[in-house]
Amino acid sequence: MRRLIALASVVCVALLMGTGAFAQVPPNPDNPNDTVPDGLTPPPYGEPINLETAKMVAAAAVAEATKRNWNAFCVAIVNPSGELVYFEKQDNCQYASIGVSQHKARTSTRYRRPTLVFETLIGKGPYFAYLTTLDDVIASRGGNPLMSGGKVVGAIGVSGGSGSQDNVVSLAGQAALK
């Protein structure tokens, strides 16, 4: 029994001493994520967007689509926590875009940035593949934060066309809040 305890003790000490080699990984100069920024100043969250303002934002987005003779979009407006405040669907919008538009808006408000940022970073290569592991991220343009007084009050998500069309319609809705 004493031999067993002594052997177990030796193994534990060896394991504890051996893990030090794994404690620190030297920075990789090729990985832009290994650079530590000096500051961090994300926009704060503000008072959630109300229904009347959400309808105005959606109306501006739909007006842009109509002006361009596009009739295939879903427009979702969410509050800062990502909960749906208002939704509008054009007659010819595909069913898949119902959920996608809401997902784009939710990602944009929860991460306080346009979904285009995720699309762009993932396109930069393997050092940004980790973004696909983050909860509730959609890396497809068309989601944009809604700001009031420098604070995030919600977001708009648009889906139904190409990514660039979704973003044009989304930005038109965003601009209505300014």
PDB file of N, CA and C in Angstrom, residues 109-155:
ATOM      1  N   THR A 109     -27.141  43.703 -32.935  1.00  0.00           N
ATOM      2  CA  THR A 109     -27.349  44.439 -31.689  1.00  0.00           C
ATOM      3  C   THR A 109     -26.586  43.826 -30.525  1.00  0.00           C
ATOM      4  N   ARG A 110     -26.523  42.520 -30.456  1.00  0.00           N
ATOM      5  CA  ARG A 110     -25.826  41.887 -29.326  1.00  0.00           C
ATOM      6  C   ARG A 110     -24.318  42.096 -29.386  1.00  0.00           C
ATOM      7  N   TYR A 111     -23.775  42.157 -30.591  1.00  0.00           N
ATOM      8  CA  TYR A 111     -22.331  42.370 -30.737  1.00  0.00           C
ATOM      9  C   TYR A 111     -21.995  43.837 -31.048  1.00  0.00           C
ATOM     10  N   ARG A 112     -23.008  44.670 -31.175  1.00  0.00           N
ATOM     11  CA  ARG A 112     -22.856  46.118 -31.391  1.00  0.00           C
ATOM     12  C   ARG A 112     -22.004  46.456 -32.606  1.00  0.00           C
ATOM     13  N   ARG A 113     -22.275  45.745 -33.692  1.00  0.00           N
ATOM     14  CA  ARG A 113     -21.561  46.006 -34.946  1.00  0.00           C
ATOM     15  C   ARG A 113     -22.346  45.434 -36.119  1.00  0.00           C
ATOM     16  N   PRO A 114     -22.073  45.927 -37.316  1.00  0.00           N
ATOM     17  CA  PRO A 114     -22.734  45.360 -38.498  1.00  0.00           C
ATOM     18  C   PRO A 114     -22.311  43.908 -38.716  1.00  0.00           C
ATOM     19  N   THR A 115     -23.207  43.111 -39.243  1.00  0.00           N
ATOM     20  CA  THR A 115     -22.868  41.711 -39.526  1.00  0.00           C
ATOM     21  C   THR A 115     -21.824  41.616 -40.637  1.00  0.00           C
ATOM     22  N   LEU A 116     -21.689  42.654 -41.434  1.00  0.00           N
ATOM     23  CA  LEU A 116     -20.658  42.698 -42.470  1.00  0.00           C
ATOM     24  C   LEU A 116     -19.261  42.557 -41.857  1.00  0.00           C
ATOM     25  N   VAL A 117     -19.073  43.029 -40.633  1.00  0.00           N
ATOM     26  CA  VAL A 117     -17.780  42.909 -39.954  1.00  0.00           C
ATOM     27  C   VAL A 117     -17.393  41.435 -39.819  1.00  0.00           C
ATOM     28  N   PHE A 118     -18.339  40.600 -39.420  1.00  0.00           N
ATOM     29  CA  PHE A 118     -18.052  39.165 -39.271  1.00  0.00           C
ATOM     30  C   PHE A 118     -17.748  38.529 -40.623  1.00  0.00           C
ATOM     31  N   GLU A 119     -18.526  38.888 -41.630  1.00  0.00           N
ATOM     32  CA  GLU A 119     -18.299  38.360 -42.978  1.00  0.00           C
ATOM     33  C   GLU A 119     -16.894  38.715 -43.462  1.00  0.00           C
ATOM     34  N   THR A 120     -16.509  39.953 -43.265  1.00  0.00           N
ATOM     35  CA  THR A 120     -15.199  40.428 -43.715  1.00  0.00           C
ATOM     36  C   THR A 120     -14.062  39.726 -42.968  1.00  0.00           C
ATOM     37  N   LEU A 121     -14.186  39.619 -41.650  1.00  0.00           N
ATOM     38  CA  LEU A 121     -13.120  38.986 -40.866  1.00  0.00           C
ATOM     39  C   LEU A 121     -12.968  37.505 -41.191  1.00  0.00           C
ATOM     40  N   ILE A 122     -14.070  36.795 -41.342  1.00  0.00           N
ATOM     41  CA  ILE A 122     -13.978  35.366 -41.681  1.00  0.00           C
ATOM     42  C   ILE A 122     -13.303  35.195 -43.038  1.00  0.00           C
ATOM     43  N   GLY A 123     -13.527  36.147 -43.939  1.00  0.00           N
ATOM     44  CA  GLY A 123     -12.895  36.091 -45.254  1.00  0.00           C
ATOM     45  C   GLY A 123     -11.396  36.345 -45.219  1.00  0.00           C
ATOM     46  N   LYS A 124     -10.877  36.811 -44.090  1.00  0.00           N
ATOM     47  CA  LYS A 124      -9.442  37.091 -43.979  1.00  0.00           C
ATOM     48  C   LYS A 124      -8.609  35.849 -43.690  1.00  0.00           C
ATOM     49  N   GLY A 125      -9.243  34.739 -43.441  1.00  0.00           N
ATOM     50  CA  GLY A 125      -8.470  33.515 -43.305  1.00  0.00           C
ATOM     51  C   GLY A 125      -8.645  32.785 -41.994  1.00  0.00           C
ATOM     52  N   PRO A 126      -7.796  31.780 -41.782  1.00  0.00           N
ATOM     53  CA  PRO A 126      -7.983  30.839 -40.675  1.00  0.00           C
ATOM     54  C   PRO A 126      -7.859  31.457 -39.278  1.00  0.00           C
ATOM     55  N   TYR A 127      -7.178  32.587 -39.147  1.00  0.00           N
ATOM     56  CA  TYR A 127      -7.051  33.180 -37.811  1.00  0.00           C
ATOM     57  C   TYR A 127      -8.371  33.753 -37.311  1.00  0.00           C
ATOM     58  N   PHE A 128      -9.359  33.858 -38.177  1.00  0.00           N
ATOM     59  CA  PHE A 128     -10.657  34.380 -37.783  1.00  0.00           C
ATOM     60  C   PHE A 128     -11.752  33.316 -37.817  1.00  0.00           C
ATOM     61  N   ALA A 129     -11.355  32.063 -38.001  1.00  0.00           N
ATOM     62  CA  ALA A 129     -12.324  30.964 -38.019  1.00  0.00           C
ATOM     63  C   ALA A 129     -13.021  30.813 -36.671  1.00  0.00           C
ATOM     64  N   TYR A 130     -12.399  31.298 -35.594  1.00  0.00           N
ATOM     65  CA  TYR A 130     -13.007  31.205 -34.269  1.00  0.00           C
ATOM     66  C   TYR A 130     -14.357  31.933 -34.211  1.00  0.00           C
ATOM     67  N   LEU A 131     -14.564  32.910 -35.089  1.00  0.00           N
ATOM     68  CA  LEU A 131     -15.817  33.666 -35.077  1.00  0.00           C
ATOM     69  C   LEU A 131     -17.024  32.765 -35.289  1.00  0.00           C
ATOM     70  N   THR A 132     -16.832  31.680 -36.015  1.00  0.00           N
ATOM     71  CA  THR A 132     -17.949  30.762 -36.272  1.00  0.00           C
ATOM     72  C   THR A 132     -18.346  29.987 -35.015  1.00  0.00           C
ATOM     73  N   THR A 133     -17.521  30.040 -33.978  1.00  0.00           N
ATOM     74  CA  THR A 133     -17.836  29.332 -32.731  1.00  0.00           C
ATOM     75  C   THR A 133     -18.556  30.217 -31.725  1.00  0.00           C
ATOM     76  N   LEU A 134     -18.666  31.514 -31.999  1.00  0.00           N
ATOM     77  CA  LEU A 134     -19.344  32.418 -31.071  1.00  0.00           C
ATOM     78  C   LEU A 134     -20.850  32.201 -31.139  1.00  0.00           C
ATOM     79  N   ASP A 135     -21.500  32.322 -30.005  1.00  0.00           N
ATOM     80  CA  ASP A 135     -22.946  32.130 -29.948  1.00  0.00           C
ATOM     81  C   ASP A 135     -23.686  33.164 -30.783  1.00  0.00           C
ATOM     82  N   ASP A 136     -24.636  32.689 -31.542  1.00  0.00           N
ATOM     83  CA  ASP A 136     -25.609  33.539 -32.231  1.00  0.00           C
ATOM     84  C   ASP A 136     -25.003  34.489 -33.261  1.00  0.00           C
ATOM     85  N   VAL A 137     -23.898  34.104 -33.885  1.00  0.00           N
ATOM     86  CA  VAL A 137     -23.299  34.947 -34.923  1.00  0.00           C
ATOM     87  C   VAL A 137     -23.787  34.497 -36.283  1.00  0.00           C
ATOM     88  N   ILE A 138     -24.095  35.468 -37.116  1.00  0.00           N
ATOM     89  CA  ILE A 138     -24.359  35.204 -38.525  1.00  0.00           C
ATOM     90  C   ILE A 138     -23.441  36.144 -39.298  1.00  0.00           C
ATOM     91  N   ALA A 139     -22.624  35.591 -40.139  1.00  0.00           N
ATOM     92  CA  ALA A 139     -21.615  36.369 -40.864  1.00  0.00           C
ATOM     93  C   ALA A 139     -22.100  36.660 -42.278  1.00  0.00           C
ATOM     94  N   SER A 140     -23.192  37.370 -42.361  1.00  0.00           N
ATOM     95  CA  SER A 140     -23.793  37.702 -43.637  1.00  0.00           C
ATOM     96  C   SER A 140     -24.302  39.130 -43.558  1.00  0.00           C
ATOM     97  N   ARG A 141     -23.895  39.950 -44.501  1.00  0.00           N
ATOM     98  CA  ARG A 141     -24.273  41.367 -44.444  1.00  0.00           C
ATOM     99  C   ARG A 141     -25.783  41.562 -44.505  1.00  0.00           C
ATOM    100  N   GLY A 142     -26.211  42.690 -43.934  1.00  0.00           N
ATOM    101  CA  GLY A 142     -27.638  42.998 -43.901  1.00  0.00           C
ATOM    102  C   GLY A 142     -28.149  43.271 -42.500  1.00  0.00           C
ATOM    103  N   GLY A 143     -27.286  43.136 -41.496  1.00  0.00           N
ATOM    104  CA  GLY A 143     -27.644  43.474 -40.119  1.00  0.00           C
ATOM    105  C   GLY A 143     -26.849  44.695 -39.696  1.00  0.00           C
ATOM    106  N   ASN A 144     -27.531  45.724 -39.208  1.00  0.00           N
ATOM    107  CA  ASN A 144     -26.850  46.960 -38.806  1.00  0.00           C
ATOM    108  C   ASN A 144     -27.438  47.495 -37.513  1.00  0.00           C
ATOM    109  N   PRO A 145     -26.566  47.979 -36.619  1.00  0.00           N
ATOM    110  CA  PRO A 145     -27.060  48.525 -35.357  1.00  0.00           C
ATOM    111  C   PRO A 145     -27.833  49.824 -35.574  1.00  0.00           C
ATOM    112  N   LEU A 146     -28.788  50.064 -34.720  1.00  0.00           N
ATOM    113  CA  LEU A 146     -29.546  51.309 -34.722  1.00  0.00           C
ATOM    114  C   LEU A 146     -29.062  52.128 -33.527  1.00  0.00           C
ATOM    115  N   MET A 147     -28.592  53.332 -33.811  1.00  0.00           N
ATOM    116  CA  MET A 147     -27.987  54.185 -32.786  1.00  0.00           C
ATOM    117  C   MET A 147     -28.853  55.423 -32.557  1.00  0.00           C
ATOM    118  N   SER A 148     -28.911  55.841 -31.308  1.00  0.00           N
ATOM    119  CA  SER A 148     -29.575  57.091 -30.943  1.00  0.00           C
ATOM    120  C   SER A 148     -28.767  57.715 -29.817  1.00  0.00           C
ATOM    121  N   GLY A 149     -28.289  58.943 -30.047  1.00  0.00           N
ATOM    122  CA  GLY A 149     -27.474  59.607 -29.036  1.00  0.00           C
ATOM    123  C   GLY A 149     -26.180  58.875 -28.743  1.00  0.00           C
ATOM    124  N   GLY A 150     -25.616  58.194 -29.737  1.00  0.00           N
ATOM    125  CA  GLY A 150     -24.372  57.453 -29.547  1.00  0.00           C
ATOM    126  C   GLY A 150     -24.539  56.127 -28.833  1.00  0.00           C
ATOM    127  N   LYS A 151     -25.777  55.703 -28.625  1.00  0.00           N
ATOM    128  CA  LYS A 151     -26.043  54.440 -27.928  1.00  0.00           C
ATOM    129  C   LYS A 151     -26.812  53.488 -28.831  1.00  0.00           C
ATOM    130  N   VAL A 152     -26.560  52.201 -28.652  1.00  0.00           N
ATOM    131  CA  VAL A 152     -27.253  51.169 -29.419  1.00  0.00           C
ATOM    132  C   VAL A 152     -28.649  50.983 -28.825  1.00  0.00           C
ATOM    133  N   VAL A 153     -29.657  51.243 -29.639  1.00  0.00           N
ATOM    134  CA  VAL A 153     -31.044  51.100 -29.179  1.00  0.00           C
ATOM    135  C   VAL A 153     -31.727  49.888 -29.804  1.00  0.00           C
ATOM    136  N   GLY A 154     -31.028  49.226 -30.709  1.00  0.00           N
ATOM    137  CA  GLY A 154     -31.563  48.058 -31.385  1.00  0.00           C
ATOM    138  C   GLY A 154     -30.793  47.799 -32.651  1.00  0.00           C
ATOM    139  N   ALA A 155     -31.391  47.059 -33.564  1.00  0.00           N
ATOM    140  CA  ALA A 155     -30.748  46.776 -34.848  1.00  0.00           C
ATOM    141  C   ALA A 155     -31.800  46.421 -35.870  1.00  0.00           C
TER     142      ALA A 155
END
